[in-house]
Amino acid sequence: MIQPKSYTSVFLQLTDTVEKGVGLLDESFQKEIKQFVLSQQHDSGAFTDRSAVPDIYYSLFGFILAKALKLERSLNALSTYILKKDFKNEKSLIHKSSLILLSDYLPGNKKKIKLFYLLRNKDNQANSIYRIFLFSLVFDARHGKNGLLHFFARLVLKFFKEHGSSPASIVAAMLVARQIVGLKTKKQEQQLISFLAEDGGFRSFSHVGSGDMLATGVSLFALKNAKFDLREIAPSCLNFIQLNFSNGAFLSGDGDQTRDLEYTFYGLLALGSLA
């Protein structure tokens, strides 16, 4: 990675926060999570989606969780899968971004993928804001605080007007981005707090009644990064997180009882952000 030693990329901050979340749990809960993560790894080495199909996007969450849980064999198996797999015909922007991050951070992986791989994109499902977010996350993970990029990013963010109906995840991403380039974040902090639901979680949209784990995880992470005082809301958030833990995994929080790696990541991210 071409980064100043004093700078930690957002991706590494995410993985470190998940590891902190694991560290807050006692050994019995950690063991449950380990068993669940291992159960989600396919014989090929990839991690599986909700349909038990090997998937690169879910493999990224599997990687972060396996790293936090120190599952070395799982990491090596995933690295072998990435090295052997041919991804030339991959069209999904989410999968491409996940693949670059995996190729950069998996132990022993020598498969270096150029960022131009993201620009050759035929994925029409991702909106423009999400495209920018994914490219920024990958660029930040590889190059850190690049002066020229941050100069232009600061200009764009300074004059960018968020849509009033933006979900919590977009507001959280804007908060993190503004904090990185040194812009004021008070407005975004208050916007995020407005998503807090009565059940203790953060709502994905302002018109939704209850919280969900994705919005809770990214909102708490963004607020923590901005040095927002979380002490007042911590008890209710912890209660929401605890209520949505089930047999080694975290649930989405919206009533869906399906366990998967993605929401387990967000649950531990939320927990680690409150550490």
PDB file of C-alpha atoms in Angstrom:
ATOM      1  CA  MET A   1       0.000   0.000   0.000  1.00  0.00           C
ATOM      2  CA  ILE A   2       1.308   3.491  -0.843  1.00  0.00           C
ATOM      3  CA  GLN A   3       0.230   5.273   2.336  1.00  0.00           C
ATOM      4  CA  PRO A   4       1.820   7.559   4.916  1.00  0.00           C
ATOM      5  CA  LYS A   5       2.628   5.636   8.086  1.00  0.00           C
ATOM      6  CA  SER A   6       0.431   7.977  10.116  1.00  0.00           C
ATOM      7  CA  TYR A   7      -2.655   7.248   8.028  1.00  0.00           C
ATOM      8  CA  THR A   8      -4.935   4.222   8.357  1.00  0.00           C
ATOM      9  CA  SER A   9      -7.252   3.569   5.429  1.00  0.00           C
ATOM     10  CA  VAL A  10     -10.995   3.415   6.007  1.00  0.00           C
ATOM     11  CA  PHE A  11     -10.983  -0.258   5.052  1.00  0.00           C
ATOM     12  CA  LEU A  12      -8.397  -1.054   7.729  1.00  0.00           C
ATOM     13  CA  GLN A  13     -10.314   1.076  10.217  1.00  0.00           C
ATOM     14  CA  LEU A  14     -13.382  -1.048   9.478  1.00  0.00           C
ATOM     15  CA  THR A  15     -11.475  -4.294  10.006  1.00  0.00           C
ATOM     16  CA  ASP A  16      -9.885  -2.979  13.210  1.00  0.00           C
ATOM     17  CA  THR A  17     -13.289  -1.933  14.554  1.00  0.00           C
ATOM     18  CA  VAL A  18     -14.758  -5.391  13.861  1.00  0.00           C
ATOM     19  CA  GLU A  19     -11.816  -6.922  15.727  1.00  0.00           C
ATOM     20  CA  LYS A  20     -12.581  -4.640  18.675  1.00  0.00           C
ATOM     21  CA  GLY A  21     -16.185  -5.842  18.541  1.00  0.00           C
ATOM     22  CA  VAL A  22     -15.004  -9.447  18.759  1.00  0.00           C
ATOM     23  CA  GLY A  23     -12.775  -8.549  21.689  1.00  0.00           C
ATOM     24  CA  LEU A  24     -15.744  -7.236  23.678  1.00  0.00           C
ATOM     25  CA  LEU A  25     -17.435 -10.653  23.631  1.00  0.00           C
ATOM     26  CA  ASP A  26     -16.669 -13.434  26.080  1.00  0.00           C
ATOM     27  CA  GLU A  27     -15.118 -16.679  24.863  1.00  0.00           C
ATOM     28  CA  SER A  28     -18.407 -18.550  24.533  1.00  0.00           C
ATOM     29  CA  PHE A  29     -19.859 -15.934  22.156  1.00  0.00           C
ATOM     30  CA  GLN A  30     -16.594 -15.757  20.204  1.00  0.00           C
ATOM     31  CA  LYS A  31     -16.692 -19.519  19.792  1.00  0.00           C
ATOM     32  CA  GLU A  32     -20.261 -19.336  18.447  1.00  0.00           C
ATOM     33  CA  ILE A  33     -19.254 -16.711  15.891  1.00  0.00           C
ATOM     34  CA  LYS A  34     -16.212 -18.748  14.830  1.00  0.00           C
ATOM     35  CA  GLN A  35     -18.410 -21.786  14.245  1.00  0.00           C
ATOM     36  CA  PHE A  36     -20.856 -19.736  12.220  1.00  0.00           C
ATOM     37  CA  VAL A  37     -18.154 -18.131  10.052  1.00  0.00           C
ATOM     38  CA  LEU A  38     -16.543 -21.513   9.393  1.00  0.00           C
ATOM     39  CA  SER A  39     -19.935 -22.939   8.431  1.00  0.00           C
ATOM     40  CA  GLN A  40     -20.249 -20.259   5.739  1.00  0.00           C
ATOM     41  CA  GLN A  41     -17.024 -21.194   3.936  1.00  0.00           C
ATOM     42  CA  HIS A  42     -17.392 -23.331   0.825  1.00  0.00           C
ATOM     43  CA  ASP A  43     -15.070 -26.221  -0.014  1.00  0.00           C
ATOM     44  CA  SER A  44     -13.616 -24.024  -2.762  1.00  0.00           C
ATOM     45  CA  GLY A  45     -12.350 -21.552  -0.138  1.00  0.00           C
ATOM     46  CA  ALA A  46     -14.852 -18.799  -0.952  1.00  0.00           C
ATOM     47  CA  PHE A  47     -17.531 -17.721   1.499  1.00  0.00           C
ATOM     48  CA  THR A  48     -21.185 -18.177   0.641  1.00  0.00           C
ATOM     49  CA  ASP A  49     -24.180 -15.896   0.312  1.00  0.00           C
ATOM     50  CA  ARG A  50     -27.646 -16.456   1.803  1.00  0.00           C
ATOM     51  CA  SER A  51     -28.309 -19.175  -0.760  1.00  0.00           C
ATOM     52  CA  ALA A  52     -25.118 -21.062   0.191  1.00  0.00           C
ATOM     53  CA  VAL A  53     -23.532 -20.124  -3.155  1.00  0.00           C
ATOM     54  CA  PRO A  54     -19.844 -19.019  -3.230  1.00  0.00           C
ATOM     55  CA  ASP A  55     -19.785 -15.243  -3.637  1.00  0.00           C
ATOM     56  CA  ILE A  56     -17.001 -12.632  -3.826  1.00  0.00           C
ATOM     57  CA  TYR A  57     -19.008  -9.938  -2.029  1.00  0.00           C
ATOM     58  CA  TYR A  58     -19.765 -12.234   0.905  1.00  0.00           C
ATOM     59  CA  SER A  59     -16.172 -13.465   0.778  1.00  0.00           C
ATOM     60  CA  LEU A  60     -15.066  -9.919   1.632  1.00  0.00           C
ATOM     61  CA  PHE A  61     -17.151 -10.020   4.813  1.00  0.00           C
ATOM     62  CA  GLY A  62     -15.892 -13.541   5.460  1.00  0.00           C
ATOM     63  CA  PHE A  63     -12.319 -12.304   5.115  1.00  0.00           C
ATOM     64  CA  ILE A  64     -12.815  -9.461   7.620  1.00  0.00           C
ATOM     65  CA  LEU A  65     -14.525 -11.763  10.110  1.00  0.00           C
ATOM     66  CA  ALA A  66     -11.946 -14.537   9.697  1.00  0.00           C
ATOM     67  CA  LYS A  67      -9.156 -11.991  10.183  1.00  0.00           C
ATOM     68  CA  ALA A  68     -10.791 -10.618  13.341  1.00  0.00           C
ATOM     69  CA  LEU A  69     -11.269 -14.163  14.665  1.00  0.00           C
ATOM     70  CA  LYS A  70      -7.734 -15.205  13.642  1.00  0.00           C
ATOM     71  CA  LEU A  71      -8.935 -18.098  11.467  1.00  0.00           C
ATOM     72  CA  GLU A  72      -5.671 -18.588   9.569  1.00  0.00           C
ATOM     73  CA  ARG A  73      -6.736 -21.732   7.694  1.00  0.00           C
ATOM     74  CA  SER A  74      -9.853 -19.989   6.405  1.00  0.00           C
ATOM     75  CA  LEU A  75      -7.791 -17.019   5.214  1.00  0.00           C
ATOM     76  CA  ASN A  76      -5.324 -19.283   3.414  1.00  0.00           C
ATOM     77  CA  ALA A  77      -8.155 -21.238   1.761  1.00  0.00           C
ATOM     78  CA  LEU A  78      -9.760 -17.996   0.560  1.00  0.00           C
ATOM     79  CA  SER A  79      -6.405 -16.742  -0.745  1.00  0.00           C
ATOM     80  CA  THR A  80      -5.963 -19.950  -2.756  1.00  0.00           C
ATOM     81  CA  TYR A  81      -9.464 -19.531  -4.218  1.00  0.00           C
ATOM     82  CA  ILE A  82      -8.755 -15.946  -5.325  1.00  0.00           C
ATOM     83  CA  LEU A  83      -5.448 -16.947  -6.935  1.00  0.00           C
ATOM     84  CA  LYS A  84      -7.010 -19.775  -8.935  1.00  0.00           C
ATOM     85  CA  LYS A  85     -10.229 -18.050  -9.995  1.00  0.00           C
ATOM     86  CA  ASP A  86     -10.455 -16.164 -13.306  1.00  0.00           C
ATOM     87  CA  PHE A  87     -12.462 -12.949 -12.882  1.00  0.00           C
ATOM     88  CA  LYS A  88     -11.947 -11.408 -16.325  1.00  0.00           C
ATOM     89  CA  ASN A  89     -15.651 -11.602 -17.210  1.00  0.00           C
ATOM     90  CA  GLU A  90     -16.900 -10.236 -13.885  1.00  0.00           C
ATOM     91  CA  LYS A  91     -19.435  -7.429 -14.469  1.00  0.00           C
ATOM     92  CA  SER A  92     -20.631  -6.530 -10.979  1.00  0.00           C
ATOM     93  CA  LEU A  93     -19.016  -3.368  -9.595  1.00  0.00           C
ATOM     94  CA  ILE A  94     -19.521  -4.637  -6.051  1.00  0.00           C
ATOM     95  CA  HIS A  95     -17.770  -7.906  -6.873  1.00  0.00           C
ATOM     96  CA  LYS A  96     -14.919  -6.110  -8.652  1.00  0.00           C
ATOM     97  CA  SER A  97     -14.361  -3.802  -5.683  1.00  0.00           C
ATOM     98  CA  SER A  98     -14.466  -6.737  -3.275  1.00  0.00           C
ATOM     99  CA  LEU A  99     -11.972  -8.648  -5.425  1.00  0.00           C
ATOM    100  CA  ILE A 100      -9.447  -5.792  -5.423  1.00  0.00           C
ATOM    101  CA  LEU A 101      -9.628  -5.444  -1.643  1.00  0.00           C
ATOM    102  CA  LEU A 102      -9.247  -9.203  -1.194  1.00  0.00           C
ATOM    103  CA  SER A 103      -6.303  -9.397  -3.579  1.00  0.00           C
ATOM    104  CA  ASP A 104      -4.571  -6.545  -1.726  1.00  0.00           C
ATOM    105  CA  TYR A 105      -5.092  -7.759   1.830  1.00  0.00           C
ATOM    106  CA  LEU A 106      -5.258 -11.548   1.804  1.00  0.00           C
ATOM    107  CA  PRO A 107      -2.079 -13.125   3.243  1.00  0.00           C
ATOM    108  CA  GLY A 108       0.311 -14.480   0.630  1.00  0.00           C
ATOM    109  CA  ASN A 109      -1.796 -13.259  -2.288  1.00  0.00           C
ATOM    110  CA  LYS A 110       0.284 -12.023  -5.240  1.00  0.00           C
ATOM    111  CA  LYS A 111      -2.628 -11.255  -7.538  1.00  0.00           C
ATOM    112  CA  LYS A 112      -2.352  -7.474  -8.012  1.00  0.00           C
ATOM    113  CA  ILE A 113      -5.340  -5.955  -9.818  1.00  0.00           C
ATOM    114  CA  LYS A 114      -5.119  -2.483 -11.360  1.00  0.00           C
ATOM    115  CA  LEU A 115      -7.732   0.131 -10.455  1.00  0.00           C
ATOM    116  CA  PHE A 116      -8.544   0.448 -14.166  1.00  0.00           C
ATOM    117  CA  TYR A 117     -10.403  -2.843 -13.654  1.00  0.00           C
ATOM    118  CA  LEU A 118     -13.122  -0.848 -11.859  1.00  0.00           C
ATOM    119  CA  LEU A 119     -13.499   1.671 -14.678  1.00  0.00           C
ATOM    120  CA  ARG A 120     -14.191  -1.034 -17.260  1.00  0.00           C
ATOM    121  CA  ASN A 121     -17.614  -1.506 -15.782  1.00  0.00           C
ATOM    122  CA  LYS A 122     -20.889  -2.639 -17.368  1.00  0.00           C
ATOM    123  CA  ASP A 123     -22.843  -2.894 -14.131  1.00  0.00           C
ATOM    124  CA  ASN A 124     -26.014  -0.810 -14.485  1.00  0.00           C
ATOM    125  CA  GLN A 125     -27.394  -1.736 -11.065  1.00  0.00           C
ATOM    126  CA  ALA A 126     -25.151   0.508  -8.944  1.00  0.00           C
ATOM    127  CA  ASN A 127     -26.159   4.188  -8.769  1.00  0.00           C
ATOM    128  CA  SER A 128     -23.627   6.986  -9.324  1.00  0.00           C
ATOM    129  CA  ILE A 129     -23.138   7.817  -5.617  1.00  0.00           C
ATOM    130  CA  TYR A 130     -22.483   4.177  -4.785  1.00  0.00           C
ATOM    131  CA  ARG A 131     -20.035   3.892  -7.695  1.00  0.00           C
ATOM    132  CA  ILE A 132     -18.078   6.867  -6.346  1.00  0.00           C
ATOM    133  CA  PHE A 133     -18.145   5.419  -2.829  1.00  0.00           C
ATOM    134  CA  LEU A 134     -16.796   2.033  -3.935  1.00  0.00           C
ATOM    135  CA  PHE A 135     -14.035   3.551  -6.061  1.00  0.00           C
ATOM    136  CA  SER A 136     -13.064   5.905  -3.214  1.00  0.00           C
ATOM    137  CA  LEU A 137     -12.968   3.022  -0.711  1.00  0.00           C
ATOM    138  CA  VAL A 138     -10.695   0.966  -2.963  1.00  0.00           C
ATOM    139  CA  PHE A 139      -8.467   3.944  -3.885  1.00  0.00           C
ATOM    140  CA  ASP A 140      -8.164   4.943  -0.229  1.00  0.00           C
ATOM    141  CA  ALA A 141      -7.263   1.382   0.759  1.00  0.00           C
ATOM    142  CA  ARG A 142      -4.483   1.258  -1.836  1.00  0.00           C
ATOM    143  CA  HIS A 143      -3.108   4.809  -1.893  1.00  0.00           C
ATOM    144  CA  GLY A 144      -4.170   6.443   1.383  1.00  0.00           C
ATOM    145  CA  LYS A 145      -4.125  10.215   1.641  1.00  0.00           C
ATOM    146  CA  ASN A 146      -3.177  11.093  -1.900  1.00  0.00           C
ATOM    147  CA  GLY A 147      -2.799  14.888  -1.874  1.00  0.00           C
ATOM    148  CA  LEU A 148      -4.135  15.596  -5.363  1.00  0.00           C
ATOM    149  CA  LEU A 149      -7.166  13.332  -4.988  1.00  0.00           C
ATOM    150  CA  HIS A 150      -8.008  14.784  -1.589  1.00  0.00           C
ATOM    151  CA  PHE A 151      -7.767  18.322  -2.990  1.00  0.00           C
ATOM    152  CA  PHE A 152     -10.407  17.556  -5.614  1.00  0.00           C
ATOM    153  CA  ALA A 153     -12.459  15.444  -3.186  1.00  0.00           C
ATOM    154  CA  ARG A 154     -12.537  18.360  -0.760  1.00  0.00           C
ATOM    155  CA  LEU A 155     -13.813  20.681  -3.489  1.00  0.00           C
ATOM    156  CA  VAL A 156     -16.528  18.237  -4.568  1.00  0.00           C
ATOM    157  CA  LEU A 157     -17.656  17.480  -1.006  1.00  0.00           C
ATOM    158  CA  LYS A 158     -17.667  21.141  -0.034  1.00  0.00           C
ATOM    159  CA  PHE A 159     -20.312  21.982  -2.628  1.00  0.00           C
ATOM    160  CA  PHE A 160     -22.137  18.633  -2.765  1.00  0.00           C
ATOM    161  CA  LYS A 161     -25.773  18.893  -1.626  1.00  0.00           C
ATOM    162  CA  GLU A 162     -27.236  15.713  -0.202  1.00  0.00           C
ATOM    163  CA  HIS A 163     -30.757  14.708  -1.141  1.00  0.00           C
ATOM    164  CA  GLY A 164     -33.221  15.115   1.720  1.00  0.00           C
ATOM    165  CA  SER A 165     -34.291  11.474   1.366  1.00  0.00           C
ATOM    166  CA  SER A 166     -30.761  10.025   1.489  1.00  0.00           C
ATOM    167  CA  PRO A 167     -30.489   6.818   3.541  1.00  0.00           C
ATOM    168  CA  ALA A 168     -28.407   6.639   6.704  1.00  0.00           C
ATOM    169  CA  SER A 169     -25.671   4.706   4.875  1.00  0.00           C
ATOM    170  CA  ILE A 170     -25.103   7.564   2.401  1.00  0.00           C
ATOM    171  CA  VAL A 171     -25.098  10.189   5.163  1.00  0.00           C
ATOM    172  CA  ALA A 172     -22.597   8.045   7.091  1.00  0.00           C
ATOM    173  CA  ALA A 173     -20.358   7.731   4.009  1.00  0.00           C
ATOM    174  CA  MET A 174     -20.482  11.506   3.516  1.00  0.00           C
ATOM    175  CA  LEU A 175     -19.584  12.047   7.164  1.00  0.00           C
ATOM    176  CA  VAL A 176     -16.542   9.764   6.906  1.00  0.00           C
ATOM    177  CA  ALA A 177     -15.442  11.366   3.622  1.00  0.00           C
ATOM    178  CA  ARG A 178     -15.760  14.916   4.978  1.00  0.00           C
ATOM    179  CA  GLN A 179     -13.882  13.969   8.128  1.00  0.00           C
ATOM    180  CA  ILE A 180     -10.999  12.530   6.076  1.00  0.00           C
ATOM    181  CA  VAL A 181     -10.541  15.681   3.966  1.00  0.00           C
ATOM    182  CA  GLY A 182     -10.907  18.015   6.943  1.00  0.00           C
ATOM    183  CA  LEU A 183     -14.360  19.521   6.331  1.00  0.00           C
ATOM    184  CA  LYS A 184     -16.902  20.283   9.058  1.00  0.00           C
ATOM    185  CA  THR A 185     -19.176  17.364   9.919  1.00  0.00           C
ATOM    186  CA  LYS A 186     -21.666  18.746  12.472  1.00  0.00           C
ATOM    187  CA  LYS A 187     -24.526  18.783   9.954  1.00  0.00           C
ATOM    188  CA  GLN A 188     -23.962  15.140   8.959  1.00  0.00           C
ATOM    189  CA  GLU A 189     -23.612  14.125  12.622  1.00  0.00           C
ATOM    190  CA  GLN A 190     -27.006  15.618  13.453  1.00  0.00           C
ATOM    191  CA  GLN A 191     -28.521  14.050  10.331  1.00  0.00           C
ATOM    192  CA  LEU A 192     -27.320  10.637  11.443  1.00  0.00           C
ATOM    193  CA  ILE A 193     -28.631  11.075  14.976  1.00  0.00           C
ATOM    194  CA  SER A 194     -32.049  11.824  13.480  1.00  0.00           C
ATOM    195  CA  PHE A 195     -32.085   8.226  12.146  1.00  0.00           C
ATOM    196  CA  LEU A 196     -31.946   6.789  15.677  1.00  0.00           C
ATOM    197  CA  ALA A 197     -35.071   4.701  16.343  1.00  0.00           C
ATOM    198  CA  GLU A 198     -36.894   4.016  19.594  1.00  0.00           C
ATOM    199  CA  ASP A 199     -35.649   0.411  19.596  1.00  0.00           C
ATOM    200  CA  GLY A 200     -32.053   1.649  19.878  1.00  0.00           C
ATOM    201  CA  GLY A 201     -30.950   0.937  16.320  1.00  0.00           C
ATOM    202  CA  PHE A 202     -30.463   3.363  13.456  1.00  0.00           C
ATOM    203  CA  ARG A 203     -33.127   3.351  10.741  1.00  0.00           C
ATOM    204  CA  SER A 204     -32.096   2.901   7.116  1.00  0.00           C
ATOM    205  CA  PHE A 205     -34.531   5.655   6.017  1.00  0.00           C
ATOM    206  CA  SER A 206     -36.161   8.432   7.998  1.00  0.00           C
ATOM    207  CA  HIS A 207     -39.690   7.125   7.306  1.00  0.00           C
ATOM    208  CA  VAL A 208     -38.920   3.605   8.618  1.00  0.00           C
ATOM    209  CA  GLY A 209     -40.090   2.868  12.163  1.00  0.00           C
ATOM    210  CA  SER A 210     -37.415   0.457  13.422  1.00  0.00           C
ATOM    211  CA  GLY A 211     -33.658   0.197  13.209  1.00  0.00           C
ATOM    212  CA  ASP A 212     -31.597  -2.245  11.165  1.00  0.00           C
ATOM    213  CA  MET A 213     -28.095  -3.575  11.710  1.00  0.00           C
ATOM    214  CA  LEU A 214     -26.548  -2.193   8.517  1.00  0.00           C
ATOM    215  CA  ALA A 215     -27.584   1.390   9.275  1.00  0.00           C
ATOM    216  CA  THR A 216     -26.631   0.938  12.927  1.00  0.00           C
ATOM    217  CA  GLY A 217     -23.156  -0.368  12.117  1.00  0.00           C
ATOM    218  CA  VAL A 218     -22.179   2.281   9.564  1.00  0.00           C
ATOM    219  CA  SER A 219     -23.778   5.144  11.526  1.00  0.00           C
ATOM    220  CA  LEU A 220     -21.979   4.306  14.767  1.00  0.00           C
ATOM    221  CA  PHE A 221     -18.704   3.818  12.889  1.00  0.00           C
ATOM    222  CA  ALA A 222     -19.030   7.217  11.179  1.00  0.00           C
ATOM    223  CA  LEU A 223     -19.996   9.007  14.396  1.00  0.00           C
ATOM    224  CA  LYS A 224     -17.131   7.352  16.278  1.00  0.00           C
ATOM    225  CA  ASN A 225     -14.677   8.502  13.602  1.00  0.00           C
ATOM    226  CA  ALA A 226     -15.987  12.049  13.912  1.00  0.00           C
ATOM    227  CA  LYS A 227     -15.322  11.937  17.693  1.00  0.00           C
ATOM    228  CA  PHE A 228     -19.048  12.246  18.427  1.00  0.00           C
ATOM    229  CA  ASP A 229     -19.903  11.527  22.070  1.00  0.00           C
ATOM    230  CA  LEU A 230     -21.781   8.210  21.918  1.00  0.00           C
ATOM    231  CA  ARG A 231     -22.219   7.732  25.668  1.00  0.00           C
ATOM    232  CA  GLU A 232     -25.832   8.915  25.755  1.00  0.00           C
ATOM    233  CA  ILE A 233     -27.043   6.583  23.006  1.00  0.00           C
ATOM    234  CA  ALA A 234     -24.717   3.648  23.783  1.00  0.00           C
ATOM    235  CA  PRO A 235     -27.058   1.769  26.195  1.00  0.00           C
ATOM    236  CA  SER A 236     -30.008   1.668  23.779  1.00  0.00           C
ATOM    237  CA  CYS A 237     -27.725   0.759  20.846  1.00  0.00           C
ATOM    238  CA  LEU A 238     -26.122  -2.047  22.837  1.00  0.00           C
ATOM    239  CA  ASN A 239     -29.581  -3.376  23.680  1.00  0.00           C
ATOM    240  CA  PHE A 240     -30.529  -3.374  19.978  1.00  0.00           C
ATOM    241  CA  ILE A 241     -27.304  -5.202  19.081  1.00  0.00           C
ATOM    242  CA  GLN A 242     -27.805  -7.780  21.832  1.00  0.00           C
ATOM    243  CA  LEU A 243     -31.408  -8.481  20.842  1.00  0.00           C
ATOM    244  CA  ASN A 244     -30.315  -9.255  17.286  1.00  0.00           C
ATOM    245  CA  PHE A 245     -27.633 -11.822  18.103  1.00  0.00           C
ATOM    246  CA  SER A 246     -28.654 -15.361  17.239  1.00  0.00           C
ATOM    247  CA  ASN A 247     -26.546 -18.550  17.360  1.00  0.00           C
ATOM    248  CA  GLY A 248     -23.228 -17.005  16.425  1.00  0.00           C
ATOM    249  CA  ALA A 249     -24.524 -14.395  13.978  1.00  0.00           C
ATOM    250  CA  PHE A 250     -26.183 -10.994  13.964  1.00  0.00           C
ATOM    251  CA  LEU A 251     -29.566 -10.548  12.290  1.00  0.00           C
ATOM    252  CA  SER A 252     -30.666  -7.647  10.128  1.00  0.00           C
ATOM    253  CA  GLY A 253     -32.925  -6.266  12.867  1.00  0.00           C
ATOM    254  CA  ASP A 254     -35.990  -5.820  10.672  1.00  0.00           C
ATOM    255  CA  GLY A 255     -37.595  -9.134  11.639  1.00  0.00           C
ATOM    256  CA  ASP A 256     -35.741 -11.287   9.105  1.00  0.00           C
ATOM    257  CA  GLN A 257     -34.345 -14.309  10.984  1.00  0.00           C
ATOM    258  CA  THR A 258     -31.863 -15.277   8.239  1.00  0.00           C
ATOM    259  CA  ARG A 259     -28.276 -15.388   9.496  1.00  0.00           C
ATOM    260  CA  ASP A 260     -25.513 -14.263   7.160  1.00  0.00           C
ATOM    261  CA  LEU A 261     -21.951 -12.920   7.110  1.00  0.00           C
ATOM    262  CA  GLU A 262     -22.882  -9.399   6.022  1.00  0.00           C
ATOM    263  CA  TYR A 263     -25.080  -8.569   9.001  1.00  0.00           C
ATOM    264  CA  THR A 264     -22.677 -10.334  11.349  1.00  0.00           C
ATOM    265  CA  PHE A 265     -20.029  -7.908  10.091  1.00  0.00           C
ATOM    266  CA  TYR A 266     -22.333  -4.928  10.719  1.00  0.00           C
ATOM    267  CA  GLY A 267     -23.232  -6.199  14.191  1.00  0.00           C
ATOM    268  CA  LEU A 268     -19.562  -6.461  15.205  1.00  0.00           C
ATOM    269  CA  LEU A 269     -18.839  -3.100  13.539  1.00  0.00           C
ATOM    270  CA  ALA A 270     -21.567  -1.510  15.657  1.00  0.00           C
ATOM    271  CA  LEU A 271     -20.280  -3.195  18.799  1.00  0.00           C
ATOM    272  CA  GLY A 272     -16.675  -2.238  18.104  1.00  0.00           C
ATOM    273  CA  SER A 273     -17.667   1.372  17.444  1.00  0.00           C
ATOM    274  CA  LEU A 274     -19.067   1.566  20.961  1.00  0.00           C
ATOM    275  CA  ALA A 275     -15.866   0.156  22.520  1.00  0.00           C
TER     276      ALA A 275
END
